[in-house]
Coordinates of C-alpha atoms in Angstrom, one line a residue:
M3 CA 0.3 29.9 -66.6
S4 CA -1.7 30.0 -69.8
R5 CA -0.1 30.3 -73.2
P6 CA 0.4 33.9 -74.4
P7 CA -2.0 35.4 -76.9
T8 CA -1.3 34.7 -80.6
A9 CA 0.3 37.4 -82.7
A10 CA -3.1 38.3 -84.2
Q11 CA -4.7 38.5 -80.8
R12 CA -1.9 40.7 -79.5
R13 CA -2.3 43.1 -82.4
V14 CA -6.0 43.5 -81.6
I15 CA -5.1 44.1 -78.0
E16 CA -2.4 46.6 -78.8
D17 CA -4.7 48.5 -81.2
A18 CA -7.4 48.9 -78.5
D19 CA -8.6 52.4 -77.6
P20 CA -6.2 53.6 -74.9
V21 CA -8.9 55.0 -72.7
T22 CA -12.1 52.9 -73.3
G23 CA -10.4 49.7 -74.3
R24 CA -12.7 49.3 -77.3
L25 CA -11.5 46.6 -79.7
K26 CA -11.7 46.2 -83.4
G27 CA -11.1 42.8 -85.1
T28 CA -12.7 39.8 -86.8
P29 CA -15.5 38.1 -85.0
A30 CA -13.3 35.0 -84.5
L31 CA -10.5 37.0 -82.9
L32 CA -12.9 38.9 -80.6
A33 CA -14.6 35.7 -79.5
A34 CA -11.2 34.1 -78.7
L35 CA -10.3 37.1 -76.5
V36 CA -13.6 36.9 -74.7
K37 CA -13.1 33.1 -74.1
R38 CA -9.7 33.9 -72.6
G39 CA -11.1 36.6 -70.3
L40 CA -9.2 39.3 -72.0
A41 CA -12.3 41.0 -73.5
F42 CA -16.0 41.2 -73.0
R43 CA -18.9 41.9 -75.4
H44 CA -21.1 44.8 -74.4
P45 CA -24.7 43.6 -73.9
R46 CA -26.3 46.5 -75.7
P47 CA -26.2 47.3 -79.5
P48 CA -23.9 47.7 -81.3
H49 CA -22.4 45.0 -79.0
D50 CA -18.8 46.4 -79.2
H51 CA -16.0 44.5 -77.5
F52 CA -13.8 46.0 -74.8
L53 CA -10.7 44.9 -72.9
T54 CA -11.1 43.5 -69.4
P55 CA -8.5 44.5 -66.7
A56 CA -6.6 41.4 -67.7
G57 CA -6.5 42.6 -71.3
H58 CA -5.3 46.1 -70.2
R59 CA -2.5 44.5 -68.3
I60 CA -1.3 42.7 -71.4
R61 CA -1.6 45.9 -73.5
E62 CA 0.5 47.8 -70.9
G63 CA 3.2 45.1 -71.0
R64 CA 2.5 43.7 -67.5
A65 CA 2.5 39.9 -66.7
E66 CA -0.4 38.0 -68.1
P67 CA -2.7 36.4 -65.5
E68 CA -4.6 33.2 -65.8
P69 CA -7.5 33.4 -68.2
E70 CA -10.8 34.3 -66.5
A71 CA -14.4 34.5 -67.4
V72 CA -16.5 37.6 -66.7
R73 CA -16.5 37.9 -62.9
A74 CA -17.3 40.2 -60.0
P75 CA -15.4 43.4 -60.3
D76 CA -13.3 42.9 -57.2
A77 CA -13.0 39.1 -57.2
G78 CA -9.6 37.7 -56.7
G79 CA -8.0 41.1 -55.9
V80 CA -8.1 42.3 -59.5
F81 CA -10.1 45.4 -58.7
A82 CA -11.4 47.1 -55.6
A83 CA -14.0 49.9 -55.7
R84 CA -13.0 52.9 -53.6
V85 CA -15.6 53.5 -50.9
G86 CA -14.1 56.7 -49.6
G87 CA -11.6 57.2 -46.7
E88 CA -8.9 54.8 -48.1
D89 CA -5.3 55.8 -48.3
A90 CA -5.1 55.5 -52.1
P91 CA -3.2 57.5 -54.8
A92 CA -4.9 60.1 -56.8
A93 CA -6.9 58.7 -59.8
G94 CA -5.0 58.7 -63.1
P95 CA -5.6 57.3 -66.6
A96 CA -4.8 53.7 -65.4
R97 CA -7.4 53.9 -62.6
L98 CA -9.9 55.4 -65.0
R99 CA -9.5 52.4 -67.4
E100 CA -9.8 50.0 -64.5
V101 CA -13.0 51.6 -63.2
R102 CA -14.6 51.7 -66.7
G103 CA -13.6 48.1 -67.3
A104 CA -15.0 47.0 -64.0
W105 CA -18.3 48.8 -64.6
Q106 CA -18.6 47.2 -68.0
G107 CA -17.8 43.9 -66.5
L108 CA -20.5 44.4 -63.9
L109 CA -23.1 45.2 -66.6
E110 CA -22.1 42.0 -68.3
L111 CA -22.5 40.1 -65.0
R112 CA -26.0 41.5 -64.7
R113 CA -26.8 40.3 -68.2
M114 CA -25.5 36.9 -67.5
T115 CA -27.0 36.4 -64.0
N116 CA -30.3 38.3 -64.0
S117 CA -33.0 35.8 -65.1
D118 CA -34.3 38.1 -67.8
G119 CA -30.8 39.4 -68.9
A120 CA -31.6 42.9 -67.7
T121 CA -28.6 45.2 -67.2
D122 CA -30.6 48.2 -65.8
R123 CA -30.9 46.7 -62.3
P124 CA -28.4 45.2 -59.8
C125 CA -27.7 41.5 -59.8
G126 CA -27.1 39.0 -57.0
W127 CA -23.5 39.8 -56.6
E128 CA -24.3 43.4 -56.0
R129 CA -26.9 42.5 -53.3
A130 CA -24.2 40.4 -51.6
H131 CA -21.6 43.2 -51.9
L132 CA -23.6 46.3 -51.3
V133 CA -20.9 48.8 -50.4
Q134 CA -18.5 47.7 -53.2
A135 CA -21.3 47.8 -55.8
A136 CA -22.6 51.2 -54.8
A137 CA -19.1 52.6 -54.7
L138 CA -18.3 51.2 -58.2
A139 CA -21.4 52.8 -59.6
L140 CA -20.4 56.2 -58.1
E141 CA -16.7 56.0 -59.1
A142 CA -17.6 54.9 -62.7
A143 CA -19.8 57.9 -63.1
G144 CA -17.0 60.3 -62.2
H145 CA -17.7 61.0 -58.5
R146 CA -14.6 61.4 -56.4
P147 CA -14.3 59.3 -53.2
A148 CA -13.0 60.9 -50.0
A149 CA -9.3 60.6 -49.1
P150 CA -8.5 59.7 -45.5
D151 CA -8.8 63.3 -44.3
G152 CA -11.1 64.4 -47.1
T153 CA -14.7 65.5 -47.2
L154 CA -16.0 63.9 -50.4
Y155 CA -18.3 60.9 -50.6
R156 CA -18.0 57.8 -48.4
V157 CA -20.1 54.6 -48.8
R158 CA -20.8 52.7 -45.6
E159 CA -22.7 49.6 -44.3
T160 CA -25.9 50.2 -42.4
P161 CA -27.9 48.0 -40.0
Q162 CA -30.7 47.8 -42.5
P163 CA -30.9 44.8 -44.8
E164 CA -29.9 45.5 -48.4
A165 CA -29.1 49.2 -47.8
V166 CA -26.0 51.3 -47.8
A167 CA -25.4 54.8 -46.6
V168 CA -23.7 57.5 -48.8
H169 CA -22.3 60.4 -46.9
E170 CA -21.3 63.6 -48.8
P171 CA -21.2 66.9 -46.9
D172 CA -22.0 69.0 -50.0
A173 CA -25.7 69.0 -50.6
E174 CA -25.5 69.4 -54.4
A175 CA -22.9 66.6 -54.6
L176 CA -25.1 64.4 -52.5
R177 CA -28.0 64.9 -54.8
A178 CA -25.8 64.1 -57.8
C179 CA -24.8 60.8 -56.1
A180 CA -28.5 60.0 -55.7
V181 CA -29.1 60.6 -59.4
T182 CA -26.2 58.3 -60.3
L183 CA -27.3 55.5 -58.1
E184 CA -30.9 55.7 -59.4
R185 CA -29.6 55.5 -63.0
A186 CA -27.6 52.5 -62.0
G187 CA -30.7 50.7 -60.7
W188 CA -30.8 51.6 -57.1
Q189 CA -33.7 52.9 -55.0
V190 CA -32.5 56.0 -53.1
G191 CA -33.8 58.2 -50.3
E192 CA -32.3 61.2 -48.6
H193 CA -32.3 61.2 -44.8
T194 CA -31.2 63.3 -41.9
E195 CA -28.9 62.2 -39.0
P196 CA -31.0 62.6 -35.8
R197 CA -28.0 64.0 -33.8
T198 CA -25.9 65.9 -36.3
R199 CA -28.7 66.9 -38.7
A200 CA -26.3 65.9 -41.5
R201 CA -28.0 64.6 -44.7
H202 CA -27.1 61.3 -46.2
L203 CA -28.5 58.8 -48.7
L204 CA -29.9 55.3 -48.1
A205 CA -29.6 53.2 -51.2
S206 CA -30.9 49.7 -52.0
P207 CA -30.7 47.6 -55.1
R208 CA -33.9 47.7 -57.2
R209 CA -35.4 44.3 -57.8
V210 CA -37.9 45.2 -60.6

């Protein structure tokens, strides 16, 4: 297990915004938290620093994990995007913080792995984890995934390469999902099921 944060580092963590995880501190302290995987630096000006899920766990008094670099949002079981249909508890403040932290971490992953540092289009990890990536973009924007017996959105694999399907029975909510995915860097088209005539989205990560 890694050594615990210093007293100064812990004060910065404890003083973080309880919802967004935004941090205030000296450049040296913030850089040290980033190095330990407890914070990340937002790629866009003013380049604020925010707690990672690991940093939130320390702030909430839970056990400190091993330090980690910026990584895929659901790597190592730290975070799993809800694709709809899972037996999961209702979203609360802790889940909201996790989702926001995972989304900010994904933007940082884009910056670090896209050859031009772009954060407005998906990265390689997203193309390898299409369902999880699309589901995270939707949940981070405030869309509600379906419960096991619910009728909200569900993200599912498709036979098509680099494409996922988003099912949402409400036409207006389906269009809102399309807008969210387009803003997150996905190419989106609306289609009709041949047999049921139900509408759904097909979404693929944009490359340029």
